[in-house]
CSV table of C-alpha atoms in Angstrom, one decimal:
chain,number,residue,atom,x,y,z
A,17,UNK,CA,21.5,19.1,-37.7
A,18,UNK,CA,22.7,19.4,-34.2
A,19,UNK,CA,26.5,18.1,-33.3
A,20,UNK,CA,26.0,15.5,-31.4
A,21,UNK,CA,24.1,13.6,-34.2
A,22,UNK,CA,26.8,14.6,-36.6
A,23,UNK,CA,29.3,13.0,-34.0
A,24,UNK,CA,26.7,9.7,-34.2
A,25,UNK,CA,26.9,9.5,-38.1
A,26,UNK,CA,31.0,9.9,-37.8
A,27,UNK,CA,31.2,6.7,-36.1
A,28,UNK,CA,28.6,5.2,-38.4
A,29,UNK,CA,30.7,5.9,-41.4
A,30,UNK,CA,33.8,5.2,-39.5
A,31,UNK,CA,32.1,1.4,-38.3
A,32,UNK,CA,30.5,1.0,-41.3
A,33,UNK,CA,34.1,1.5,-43.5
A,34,UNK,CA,36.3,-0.8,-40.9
A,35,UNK,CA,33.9,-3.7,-41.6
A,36,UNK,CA,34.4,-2.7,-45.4
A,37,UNK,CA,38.1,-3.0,-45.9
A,38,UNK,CA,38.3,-5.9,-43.1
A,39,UNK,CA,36.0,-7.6,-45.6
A,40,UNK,CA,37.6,-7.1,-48.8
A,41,UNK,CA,40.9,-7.5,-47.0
A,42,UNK,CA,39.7,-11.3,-46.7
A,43,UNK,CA,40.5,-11.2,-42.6
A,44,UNK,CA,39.5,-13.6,-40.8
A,45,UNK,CA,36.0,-12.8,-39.1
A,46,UNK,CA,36.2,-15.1,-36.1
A,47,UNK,CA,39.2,-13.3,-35.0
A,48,UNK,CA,37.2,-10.0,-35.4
A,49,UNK,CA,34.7,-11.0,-33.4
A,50,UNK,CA,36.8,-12.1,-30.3
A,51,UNK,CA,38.9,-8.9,-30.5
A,52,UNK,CA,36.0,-6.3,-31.0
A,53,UNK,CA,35.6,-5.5,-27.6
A,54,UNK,CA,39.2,-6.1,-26.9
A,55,UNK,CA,39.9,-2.0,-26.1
A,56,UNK,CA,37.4,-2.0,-23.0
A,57,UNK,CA,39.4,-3.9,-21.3
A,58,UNK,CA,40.9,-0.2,-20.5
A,59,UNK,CA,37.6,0.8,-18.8
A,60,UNK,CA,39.7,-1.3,-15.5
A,61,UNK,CA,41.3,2.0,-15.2
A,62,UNK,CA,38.4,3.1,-13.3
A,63,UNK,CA,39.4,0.5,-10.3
A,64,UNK,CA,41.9,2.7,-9.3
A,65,UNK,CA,40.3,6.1,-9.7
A,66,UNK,CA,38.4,8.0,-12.3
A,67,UNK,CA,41.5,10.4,-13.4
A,68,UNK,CA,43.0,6.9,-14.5
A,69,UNK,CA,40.4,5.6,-15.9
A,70,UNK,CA,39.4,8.3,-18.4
A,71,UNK,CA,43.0,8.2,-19.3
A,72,UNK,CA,43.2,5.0,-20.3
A,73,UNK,CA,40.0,5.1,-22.0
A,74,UNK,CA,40.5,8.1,-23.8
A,75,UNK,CA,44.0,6.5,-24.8
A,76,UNK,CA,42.6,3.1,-26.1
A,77,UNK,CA,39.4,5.2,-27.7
A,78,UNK,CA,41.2,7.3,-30.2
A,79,UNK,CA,41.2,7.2,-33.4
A,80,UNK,CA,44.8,8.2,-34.2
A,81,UNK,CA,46.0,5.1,-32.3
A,82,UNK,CA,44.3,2.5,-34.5
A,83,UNK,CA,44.7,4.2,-37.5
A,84,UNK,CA,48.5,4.0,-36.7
A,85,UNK,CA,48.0,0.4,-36.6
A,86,UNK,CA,46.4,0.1,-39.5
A,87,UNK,CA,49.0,2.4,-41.6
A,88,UNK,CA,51.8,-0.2,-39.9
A,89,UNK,CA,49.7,-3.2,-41.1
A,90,UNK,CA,49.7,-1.9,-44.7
A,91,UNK,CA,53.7,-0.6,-45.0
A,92,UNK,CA,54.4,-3.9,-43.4
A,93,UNK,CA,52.1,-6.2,-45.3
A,94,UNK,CA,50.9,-7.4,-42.1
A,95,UNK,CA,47.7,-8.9,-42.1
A,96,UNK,CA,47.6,-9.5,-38.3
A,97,UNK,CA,48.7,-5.7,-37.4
A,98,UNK,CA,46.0,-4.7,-40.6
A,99,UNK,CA,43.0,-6.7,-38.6
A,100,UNK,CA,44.0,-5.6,-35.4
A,101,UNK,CA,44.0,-1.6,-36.5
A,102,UNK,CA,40.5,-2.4,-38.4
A,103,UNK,CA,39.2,-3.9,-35.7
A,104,UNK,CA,40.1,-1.2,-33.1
A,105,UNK,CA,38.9,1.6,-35.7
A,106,UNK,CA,35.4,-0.4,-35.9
A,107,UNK,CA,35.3,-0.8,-32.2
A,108,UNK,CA,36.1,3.1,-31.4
A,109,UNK,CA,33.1,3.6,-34.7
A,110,UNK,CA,30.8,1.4,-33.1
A,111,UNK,CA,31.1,3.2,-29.5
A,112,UNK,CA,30.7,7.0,-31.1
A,113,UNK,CA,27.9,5.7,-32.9
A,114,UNK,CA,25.7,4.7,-29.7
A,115,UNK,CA,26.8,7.6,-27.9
A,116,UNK,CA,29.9,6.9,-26.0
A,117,UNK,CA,32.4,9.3,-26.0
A,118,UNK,CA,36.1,10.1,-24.6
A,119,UNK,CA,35.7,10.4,-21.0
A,120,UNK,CA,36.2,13.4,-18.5
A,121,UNK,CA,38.0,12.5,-15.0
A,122,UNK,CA,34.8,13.3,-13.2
A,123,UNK,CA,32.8,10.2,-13.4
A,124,UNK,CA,33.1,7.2,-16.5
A,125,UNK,CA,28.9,8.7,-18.2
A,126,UNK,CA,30.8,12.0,-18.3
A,127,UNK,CA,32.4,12.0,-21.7
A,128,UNK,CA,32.0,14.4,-24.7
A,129,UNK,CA,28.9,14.0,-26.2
A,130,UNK,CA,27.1,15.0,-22.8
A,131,UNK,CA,28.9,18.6,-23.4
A,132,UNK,CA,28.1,18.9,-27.3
């Protein structure tokens, strides 16, 4: 099995156990559904030049970020911060797993799974 499909079934598992614990957490689904595409907002970035861009990208597609939120969410009993972190998490999960990776400052298709 080659990497980049191995990269593919990580964001899978990492989609397909966001949507798990955001269900059994009993969050509300509308609000999932109006933030899920929430982080590609950052994608504006790439307005001001493609060094920027992938930046902020990168910064807003990485897993340690939401799973900070979602650690915050659960030591503060937050539901709110809890479906924002889940949210983000299946968001990144749901990119990886059709193929969009972090970026390289060259151009925005240029991201890692071209180089795997």
């Amino acid at each position: 099995m080659n990497n980049k499909i191995i990269l593919h079934i990580e964001g899978f598992a990492i989609l397909a156990l966001s949507l798990y614990f955001y269900g059994y957490s009993q969050l509300s689904w509308v609000l999932f559904l109006i933030l899920l595409l929430v982080p590609d907002i950052s994608m504006l970035g790439y307005l001001y030049n493609n060094k920027v861009g992938a930046m902020l990208y990168n910064l807003f597609h990485t897993y340690s970020l939401s799973i900070g939120v979602v650690i915050c969410g659960l030591i503060l009993s937050n539901q709110t911060i809890l479906a924002v972190g889940l949210i983000w998490s299946a968001h990144i999960g749901m990119d990886r797993m059709i193929g969009y990776g972090l970026k390289y400052p060259t151009e925005f298709k240029d991201n890692h799974f071209n180089r795997v």
